[in-house]
Amino acid sequence: MKFKHLVVALALVAAIASPAFAQETRSFTAANGTFDIPVAPQRIVALNDQIVALPLYELGAPVVGSAGRIDADGNFFMRGGMDTLGIDYANTDIEYVGGFNELDVEAIAALQPDLIIGGTYTDAAVIEQLQTIAPTLVIDNGALGLIETLKALADVSGKTGDFETRYARYLDNVARTKAYIGDTSAISATMTFMFPAGEELWVYRTGLGAISQLLSDLGFAQPAAVAALSENQASWSAELIQDLDADFIFGFYRQQPDATPEAVFAAYETFAPGWCQALTACQNGQVVLLPGPTFGSTMTGLELALDLVETHVAGRSFTPFAE
């Protein structure tokens, strides 16, 4: 954010500082402090599309602006918006307010929000500037995890009841799937993330949104090398590809336009030639590519991940991997 933009934005804020109507407020403690926020906010700006705007929108919260992305043709879009919820800037009243790391304070001020929500990835100096517009909350999704983050977003937007109803249904469906599968703790699964170029393979112990939350909720085990990771994820060495072997290995396609299933499978071979013969999961057809929305941070992503994992694992025979 350039300094002159901040000055102009603050001048604009001063011009529109008076709220349209008095609102009942309450206290809420976020990662950046305790603030008085509206009991029922009417105009929320999200400083991240996938992590904040989408879960708020699916709860029915009044999102008037969101940070987003720009594609190769210069068009604004919300990552995962069309795939997960069928929404984007073009078919909603949500306004683009810059990238999550290049926010347009003027655009945010012009929307007259009564609540602004970002994360630890948001520039702290910009957060302080935004406090002059409306209470600006930092939700630490990394520390909270997916479910507690969704609960926090439901809480601050006044949609807790809506979330709890949907979350209870999800947990019931997880219990149903576990009944179909049996002893899930005896089944191991690895989560991998491969880009089409095949230059780098990421492996996740946790923190891969809906899919990692689901596999944890189902109670699946992990290979020892993955379970021992000190961080949520790691860039993996091709020489250690065998350490990822498990009953099932999950990967993803559709995370970019060129990430077709064929391209992602080919990328594994580019990254580690002969990888399929090195992994019993691959030799037995137990490498499963899921569509990108299954790692979105929404209830819709969780439900999609559950349906797909149930389809691929429950009620089928598979060759167990002996670690």
Short mmCIF file of N, CA and C in Angstrom, two decimals, residues 62-192:
data_model
loop_
_atom_site.label_atom_id
_atom_site.label_comp_id
_atom_site.label_asym_id
_atom_site.label_seq_id
_atom_site.Cartn_x
_atom_site.Cartn_y
_atom_site.Cartn_z
N PRO A 62 -23.51 -10.88 5.65
CA PRO A 62 -23.54 -9.80 4.65
C PRO A 62 -22.14 -9.33 4.27
N VAL A 63 -21.51 -10.03 3.36
CA VAL A 63 -20.17 -9.67 2.88
C VAL A 63 -20.32 -8.66 1.74
N VAL A 64 -19.79 -7.46 1.93
CA VAL A 64 -19.92 -6.42 0.89
C VAL A 64 -18.61 -6.22 0.13
N GLY A 65 -17.51 -6.74 0.66
CA GLY A 65 -16.24 -6.58 -0.03
C GLY A 65 -15.29 -7.69 0.38
N SER A 66 -14.38 -8.02 -0.54
CA SER A 66 -13.40 -9.07 -0.24
C SER A 66 -12.13 -8.85 -1.05
N ALA A 67 -11.02 -9.18 -0.42
CA ALA A 67 -9.79 -9.30 -1.18
C ALA A 67 -9.92 -10.48 -2.12
N GLY A 68 -9.13 -10.48 -3.20
CA GLY A 68 -9.24 -11.56 -4.16
C GLY A 68 -7.95 -11.73 -4.95
N ARG A 69 -8.07 -12.28 -6.14
CA ARG A 69 -6.91 -12.58 -7.00
C ARG A 69 -7.16 -11.96 -8.38
N ILE A 70 -6.10 -11.94 -9.20
CA ILE A 70 -6.20 -11.45 -10.58
C ILE A 70 -5.65 -12.54 -11.49
N ASP A 71 -6.45 -12.93 -12.50
CA ASP A 71 -5.99 -14.00 -13.39
C ASP A 71 -5.08 -13.44 -14.48
N ALA A 72 -4.62 -14.33 -15.36
CA ALA A 72 -3.66 -13.94 -16.39
C ALA A 72 -4.21 -12.89 -17.34
N ASP A 73 -5.55 -12.80 -17.43
CA ASP A 73 -6.17 -11.81 -18.31
C ASP A 73 -6.54 -10.53 -17.58
N GLY A 74 -6.14 -10.43 -16.31
CA GLY A 74 -6.43 -9.22 -15.55
C GLY A 74 -7.79 -9.18 -14.90
N ASN A 75 -8.49 -10.30 -14.86
CA ASN A 75 -9.82 -10.35 -14.25
C ASN A 75 -9.72 -10.68 -12.76
N PHE A 76 -10.54 -10.01 -11.95
CA PHE A 76 -10.59 -10.31 -10.53
C PHE A 76 -11.38 -11.60 -10.30
N PHE A 77 -10.95 -12.39 -9.32
CA PHE A 77 -11.74 -13.57 -8.97
C PHE A 77 -11.45 -13.95 -7.51
N MET A 78 -12.39 -14.68 -6.93
CA MET A 78 -12.21 -15.21 -5.57
C MET A 78 -11.76 -16.66 -5.68
N ARG A 79 -10.60 -16.98 -5.10
CA ARG A 79 -10.08 -18.33 -5.21
C ARG A 79 -11.06 -19.33 -4.57
N GLY A 80 -11.47 -20.30 -5.36
CA GLY A 80 -12.40 -21.31 -4.88
C GLY A 80 -13.85 -20.88 -4.90
N GLY A 81 -14.13 -19.64 -5.25
CA GLY A 81 -15.51 -19.15 -5.18
C GLY A 81 -16.45 -19.87 -6.12
N MET A 82 -16.08 -19.95 -7.41
CA MET A 82 -16.96 -20.62 -8.36
C MET A 82 -16.98 -22.12 -8.12
N ASP A 83 -15.81 -22.69 -7.84
CA ASP A 83 -15.73 -24.15 -7.63
C ASP A 83 -16.53 -24.59 -6.42
N THR A 84 -16.46 -23.83 -5.34
CA THR A 84 -17.04 -24.27 -4.08
C THR A 84 -18.49 -23.84 -3.92
N LEU A 85 -18.77 -22.55 -4.16
CA LEU A 85 -20.10 -22.01 -3.89
C LEU A 85 -20.79 -21.45 -5.12
N GLY A 86 -20.08 -21.43 -6.25
CA GLY A 86 -20.68 -20.87 -7.46
C GLY A 86 -20.79 -19.36 -7.42
N ILE A 87 -19.87 -18.72 -6.71
CA ILE A 87 -19.95 -17.25 -6.60
C ILE A 87 -18.62 -16.63 -7.02
N ASP A 88 -18.71 -15.39 -7.46
CA ASP A 88 -17.54 -14.56 -7.74
C ASP A 88 -18.01 -13.11 -7.70
N TYR A 89 -17.10 -12.21 -8.01
CA TYR A 89 -17.49 -10.80 -7.98
C TYR A 89 -18.57 -10.50 -9.01
N ALA A 90 -18.52 -11.22 -10.14
CA ALA A 90 -19.43 -10.91 -11.25
C ALA A 90 -20.88 -11.28 -10.95
N ASN A 91 -21.13 -12.23 -10.07
CA ASN A 91 -22.52 -12.66 -9.84
C ASN A 91 -22.97 -12.46 -8.40
N THR A 92 -22.26 -11.60 -7.66
CA THR A 92 -22.68 -11.23 -6.30
C THR A 92 -22.52 -9.71 -6.15
N ASP A 93 -22.92 -9.21 -4.98
CA ASP A 93 -22.74 -7.78 -4.68
C ASP A 93 -21.42 -7.55 -3.94
N ILE A 94 -20.54 -8.54 -3.92
CA ILE A 94 -19.25 -8.40 -3.24
C ILE A 94 -18.28 -7.62 -4.13
N GLU A 95 -17.68 -6.58 -3.55
CA GLU A 95 -16.75 -5.74 -4.30
C GLU A 95 -15.31 -6.19 -4.06
N TYR A 96 -14.49 -6.07 -5.08
CA TYR A 96 -13.05 -6.39 -4.98
C TYR A 96 -12.35 -5.26 -4.24
N VAL A 97 -11.55 -5.59 -3.24
CA VAL A 97 -10.87 -4.56 -2.43
C VAL A 97 -9.35 -4.78 -2.43
N GLY A 98 -8.84 -5.38 -3.51
CA GLY A 98 -7.41 -5.60 -3.61
C GLY A 98 -7.02 -7.03 -3.30
N GLY A 99 -5.71 -7.28 -3.39
CA GLY A 99 -5.19 -8.59 -3.01
C GLY A 99 -5.00 -8.65 -1.51
N PHE A 100 -4.91 -9.86 -0.97
CA PHE A 100 -4.81 -9.97 0.49
C PHE A 100 -3.52 -9.33 1.01
N ASN A 101 -2.52 -9.18 0.13
CA ASN A 101 -1.27 -8.55 0.53
C ASN A 101 -1.07 -7.20 -0.13
N GLU A 102 -2.11 -6.70 -0.77
CA GLU A 102 -2.07 -5.37 -1.40
C GLU A 102 -3.48 -4.78 -1.37
N LEU A 103 -3.93 -4.50 -0.15
CA LEU A 103 -5.31 -4.06 0.04
C LEU A 103 -5.51 -2.62 -0.41
N ASP A 104 -6.69 -2.34 -0.93
CA ASP A 104 -7.05 -1.00 -1.38
C ASP A 104 -7.89 -0.36 -0.27
N VAL A 105 -7.23 0.44 0.59
CA VAL A 105 -7.91 1.02 1.74
C VAL A 105 -9.03 1.96 1.31
N GLU A 106 -8.80 2.68 0.22
CA GLU A 106 -9.85 3.58 -0.29
C GLU A 106 -11.11 2.79 -0.65
N ALA A 107 -10.92 1.69 -1.34
CA ALA A 107 -12.08 0.88 -1.73
C ALA A 107 -12.80 0.32 -0.51
N ILE A 108 -12.04 -0.09 0.49
CA ILE A 108 -12.65 -0.60 1.72
C ILE A 108 -13.45 0.49 2.42
N ALA A 109 -12.86 1.67 2.54
CA ALA A 109 -13.55 2.78 3.21
C ALA A 109 -14.83 3.15 2.48
N ALA A 110 -14.78 3.13 1.15
CA ALA A 110 -15.95 3.51 0.36
C ALA A 110 -17.13 2.58 0.58
N LEU A 111 -16.87 1.35 1.01
CA LEU A 111 -17.95 0.39 1.26
C LEU A 111 -18.62 0.60 2.61
N GLN A 112 -18.08 1.51 3.44
CA GLN A 112 -18.63 1.82 4.76
C GLN A 112 -18.90 0.54 5.57
N PRO A 113 -17.92 -0.31 5.73
CA PRO A 113 -18.13 -1.54 6.50
C PRO A 113 -18.34 -1.23 7.99
N ASP A 114 -19.08 -2.11 8.67
CA ASP A 114 -19.18 -2.00 10.12
C ASP A 114 -18.34 -3.08 10.80
N LEU A 115 -17.71 -3.96 10.01
CA LEU A 115 -16.80 -4.97 10.54
C LEU A 115 -15.85 -5.40 9.42
N ILE A 116 -14.57 -5.50 9.76
CA ILE A 116 -13.54 -5.94 8.81
C ILE A 116 -12.82 -7.13 9.44
N ILE A 117 -12.59 -8.17 8.63
CA ILE A 117 -11.99 -9.39 9.17
C ILE A 117 -10.81 -9.82 8.29
N GLY A 118 -9.66 -9.97 8.93
CA GLY A 118 -8.47 -10.46 8.23
C GLY A 118 -7.80 -11.56 9.02
N GLY A 119 -6.53 -11.77 8.71
CA GLY A 119 -5.79 -12.82 9.39
C GLY A 119 -4.38 -12.38 9.71
N THR A 120 -3.59 -13.31 10.20
CA THR A 120 -2.21 -12.99 10.56
C THR A 120 -1.36 -12.68 9.33
N TYR A 121 -1.88 -13.05 8.14
CA TYR A 121 -1.20 -12.75 6.89
C TYR A 121 -1.40 -11.30 6.47
N THR A 122 -2.33 -10.58 7.11
CA THR A 122 -2.61 -9.19 6.76
C THR A 122 -1.55 -8.27 7.38
N ASP A 123 -1.05 -7.33 6.60
CA ASP A 123 -0.03 -6.40 7.08
C ASP A 123 -0.53 -5.68 8.35
N ALA A 124 0.26 -5.75 9.41
CA ALA A 124 -0.16 -5.17 10.69
C ALA A 124 -0.38 -3.67 10.59
N ALA A 125 0.44 -2.98 9.79
CA ALA A 125 0.26 -1.53 9.63
C ALA A 125 -1.06 -1.22 8.94
N VAL A 126 -1.44 -2.05 7.97
CA VAL A 126 -2.72 -1.83 7.29
C VAL A 126 -3.88 -2.12 8.24
N ILE A 127 -3.74 -3.14 9.07
CA ILE A 127 -4.77 -3.43 10.08
C ILE A 127 -5.01 -2.20 10.95
N GLU A 128 -3.94 -1.57 11.38
CA GLU A 128 -4.09 -0.37 12.23
C GLU A 128 -4.80 0.74 11.46
N GLN A 129 -4.48 0.91 10.20
CA GLN A 129 -5.17 1.92 9.40
C GLN A 129 -6.66 1.60 9.28
N LEU A 130 -6.96 0.32 9.09
CA LEU A 130 -8.36 -0.07 8.91
C LEU A 130 -9.18 0.11 10.17
N GLN A 131 -8.51 0.12 11.34
CA GLN A 131 -9.25 0.32 12.60
C GLN A 131 -9.96 1.67 12.62
N THR A 132 -9.47 2.64 11.82
CA THR A 132 -10.12 3.94 11.77
C THR A 132 -11.41 3.89 10.96
N ILE A 133 -11.61 2.82 10.22
CA ILE A 133 -12.82 2.66 9.41
C ILE A 133 -13.88 1.87 10.16
N ALA A 134 -13.47 0.74 10.73
CA ALA A 134 -14.39 -0.15 11.46
C ALA A 134 -13.55 -1.10 12.30
N PRO A 135 -14.15 -1.73 13.32
CA PRO A 135 -13.39 -2.74 14.06
C PRO A 135 -12.81 -3.76 13.10
N THR A 136 -11.49 -3.97 13.19
CA THR A 136 -10.79 -4.86 12.26
C THR A 136 -10.18 -6.01 13.06
N LEU A 137 -10.71 -7.20 12.84
CA LEU A 137 -10.33 -8.38 13.62
C LEU A 137 -9.31 -9.22 12.87
N VAL A 138 -8.32 -9.70 13.60
CA VAL A 138 -7.38 -10.68 13.06
C VAL A 138 -7.78 -12.05 13.61
N ILE A 139 -8.19 -12.94 12.72
CA ILE A 139 -8.54 -14.31 13.09
C ILE A 139 -7.35 -15.19 12.71
N ASP A 140 -6.71 -15.80 13.69
CA ASP A 140 -5.51 -16.61 13.46
C ASP A 140 -5.93 -18.02 13.06
N ASN A 141 -6.21 -18.21 11.78
CA ASN A 141 -6.71 -19.52 11.33
C ASN A 141 -5.65 -20.62 11.49
N GLY A 142 -4.37 -20.24 11.43
CA GLY A 142 -3.32 -21.23 11.60
C GLY A 142 -3.32 -21.83 12.99
N ALA A 143 -3.51 -20.99 14.00
CA ALA A 143 -3.53 -21.47 15.38
C ALA A 143 -4.87 -22.13 15.73
N LEU A 144 -5.96 -21.60 15.18
CA LEU A 144 -7.28 -22.11 15.54
C LEU A 144 -7.62 -23.43 14.85
N GLY A 145 -7.10 -23.63 13.63
CA GLY A 145 -7.54 -24.78 12.84
C GLY A 145 -8.84 -24.46 12.13
N LEU A 146 -9.22 -25.34 11.22
CA LEU A 146 -10.36 -25.04 10.35
C LEU A 146 -11.67 -24.88 11.12
N ILE A 147 -12.00 -25.83 11.98
CA ILE A 147 -13.31 -25.78 12.65
C ILE A 147 -13.42 -24.58 13.58
N GLU A 148 -12.40 -24.32 14.39
CA GLU A 148 -12.48 -23.19 15.31
C GLU A 148 -12.48 -21.86 14.55
N THR A 149 -11.82 -21.84 13.39
CA THR A 149 -11.88 -20.63 12.56
C THR A 149 -13.30 -20.40 12.05
N LEU A 150 -13.93 -21.48 11.57
CA LEU A 150 -15.32 -21.35 11.10
C LEU A 150 -16.24 -20.92 12.24
N LYS A 151 -16.00 -21.47 13.43
CA LYS A 151 -16.81 -21.06 14.58
C LYS A 151 -16.62 -19.59 14.90
N ALA A 152 -15.37 -19.12 14.83
CA ALA A 152 -15.10 -17.71 15.12
C ALA A 152 -15.77 -16.80 14.10
N LEU A 153 -15.70 -17.19 12.82
CA LEU A 153 -16.35 -16.38 11.78
C LEU A 153 -17.87 -16.38 11.96
N ALA A 154 -18.43 -17.51 12.34
CA ALA A 154 -19.87 -17.56 12.60
C ALA A 154 -20.22 -16.69 13.79
N ASP A 155 -19.38 -16.70 14.81
CA ASP A 155 -19.62 -15.91 16.01
C ASP A 155 -19.63 -14.42 15.70
N VAL A 156 -18.57 -13.93 15.06
CA VAL A 156 -18.47 -12.49 14.84
C VAL A 156 -19.51 -11.98 13.85
N SER A 157 -20.02 -12.86 12.99
CA SER A 157 -21.02 -12.43 12.01
C SER A 157 -22.44 -12.65 12.49
N GLY A 158 -22.60 -13.17 13.72
CA GLY A 158 -23.93 -13.41 14.25
C GLY A 158 -24.62 -14.61 13.64
N LYS A 159 -23.84 -15.57 13.12
CA LYS A 159 -24.40 -16.73 12.43
C LYS A 159 -24.09 -18.05 13.14
N THR A 160 -23.85 -18.00 14.44
CA THR A 160 -23.46 -19.21 15.16
C THR A 160 -24.49 -20.32 15.02
N GLY A 161 -25.76 -19.98 15.10
CA GLY A 161 -26.80 -21.00 15.00
C GLY A 161 -26.77 -21.70 13.65
N ASP A 162 -26.57 -20.93 12.59
CA ASP A 162 -26.51 -21.51 11.25
C ASP A 162 -25.33 -22.48 11.14
N PHE A 163 -24.19 -22.09 11.72
CA PHE A 163 -23.01 -22.96 11.65
C PHE A 163 -23.22 -24.24 12.44
N GLU A 164 -23.73 -24.12 13.65
CA GLU A 164 -23.86 -25.30 14.50
C GLU A 164 -24.80 -26.33 13.88
N THR A 165 -25.85 -25.87 13.23
CA THR A 165 -26.77 -26.81 12.57
C THR A 165 -26.05 -27.59 11.48
N ARG A 166 -25.29 -26.88 10.68
CA ARG A 166 -24.61 -27.54 9.56
C ARG A 166 -23.46 -28.41 10.06
N TYR A 167 -22.76 -27.96 11.09
CA TYR A 167 -21.63 -28.73 11.62
C TYR A 167 -22.13 -30.03 12.26
N ALA A 168 -23.26 -29.97 12.94
CA ALA A 168 -23.82 -31.18 13.55
C ALA A 168 -24.18 -32.20 12.47
N ARG A 169 -24.71 -31.73 11.36
CA ARG A 169 -25.03 -32.65 10.26
C ARG A 169 -23.76 -33.28 9.69
N TYR A 170 -22.72 -32.48 9.56
CA TYR A 170 -21.43 -33.00 9.08
C TYR A 170 -20.90 -34.09 10.00
N LEU A 171 -20.94 -33.85 11.31
CA LEU A 171 -20.43 -34.85 12.26
C LEU A 171 -21.26 -36.14 12.20
N ASP A 172 -22.56 -35.99 12.02
CA ASP A 172 -23.40 -37.19 11.85
C ASP A 172 -22.96 -37.98 10.61
N ASN A 173 -22.66 -37.27 9.55
CA ASN A 173 -22.24 -37.94 8.31
C ASN A 173 -20.85 -38.56 8.45
N VAL A 174 -19.97 -37.94 9.21
CA VAL A 174 -18.66 -38.54 9.49
C VAL A 174 -18.85 -39.86 10.24
N ALA A 175 -19.75 -39.86 11.22
CA ALA A 175 -20.03 -41.09 11.97
C ALA A 175 -20.58 -42.18 11.06
N ARG A 176 -21.43 -41.80 10.12
CA ARG A 176 -21.98 -42.78 9.16
C ARG A 176 -20.86 -43.38 8.31
N THR A 177 -19.95 -42.51 7.82
CA THR A 177 -18.86 -42.99 6.98
C THR A 177 -17.94 -43.92 7.76
N LYS A 178 -17.65 -43.58 9.01
CA LYS A 178 -16.79 -44.45 9.82
C LYS A 178 -17.45 -45.82 10.02
N ALA A 179 -18.77 -45.82 10.14
CA ALA A 179 -19.48 -47.11 10.29
C ALA A 179 -19.33 -47.94 9.02
N TYR A 180 -19.30 -47.29 7.86
CA TYR A 180 -19.13 -48.01 6.60
C TYR A 180 -17.71 -48.57 6.47
N ILE A 181 -16.72 -47.78 6.93
CA ILE A 181 -15.32 -48.15 6.71
C ILE A 181 -14.83 -49.15 7.74
N GLY A 182 -15.26 -49.00 8.97
CA GLY A 182 -14.77 -49.88 10.04
C GLY A 182 -13.68 -49.18 10.85
N ASP A 183 -12.63 -49.92 11.17
CA ASP A 183 -11.56 -49.37 12.01
C ASP A 183 -10.69 -48.43 11.18
N THR A 184 -11.02 -47.16 11.22
CA THR A 184 -10.28 -46.18 10.41
C THR A 184 -8.85 -45.98 10.91
N SER A 185 -8.60 -46.26 12.18
CA SER A 185 -7.24 -46.08 12.69
C SER A 185 -6.26 -47.09 12.08
N ALA A 186 -6.81 -48.14 11.47
CA ALA A 186 -5.96 -49.15 10.82
C ALA A 186 -5.68 -48.80 9.36
N ILE A 187 -6.20 -47.67 8.90
CA ILE A 187 -6.00 -47.24 7.50
C ILE A 187 -5.11 -46.00 7.51
N SER A 188 -4.05 -46.03 6.71
CA SER A 188 -3.16 -44.87 6.64
C SER A 188 -3.41 -44.09 5.35
N ALA A 189 -3.17 -42.79 5.44
CA ALA A 189 -3.38 -41.92 4.28
C ALA A 189 -2.33 -40.82 4.29
N THR A 190 -1.86 -40.47 3.09
CA THR A 190 -0.91 -39.37 2.92
C THR A 190 -1.56 -38.28 2.08
N MET A 191 -1.34 -37.03 2.47
CA MET A 191 -1.85 -35.90 1.69
C MET A 191 -0.68 -35.24 0.96
N THR A 192 -0.78 -35.17 -0.37
CA THR A 192 0.28 -34.56 -1.16
C THR A 192 -0.30 -33.43 -2.01
#
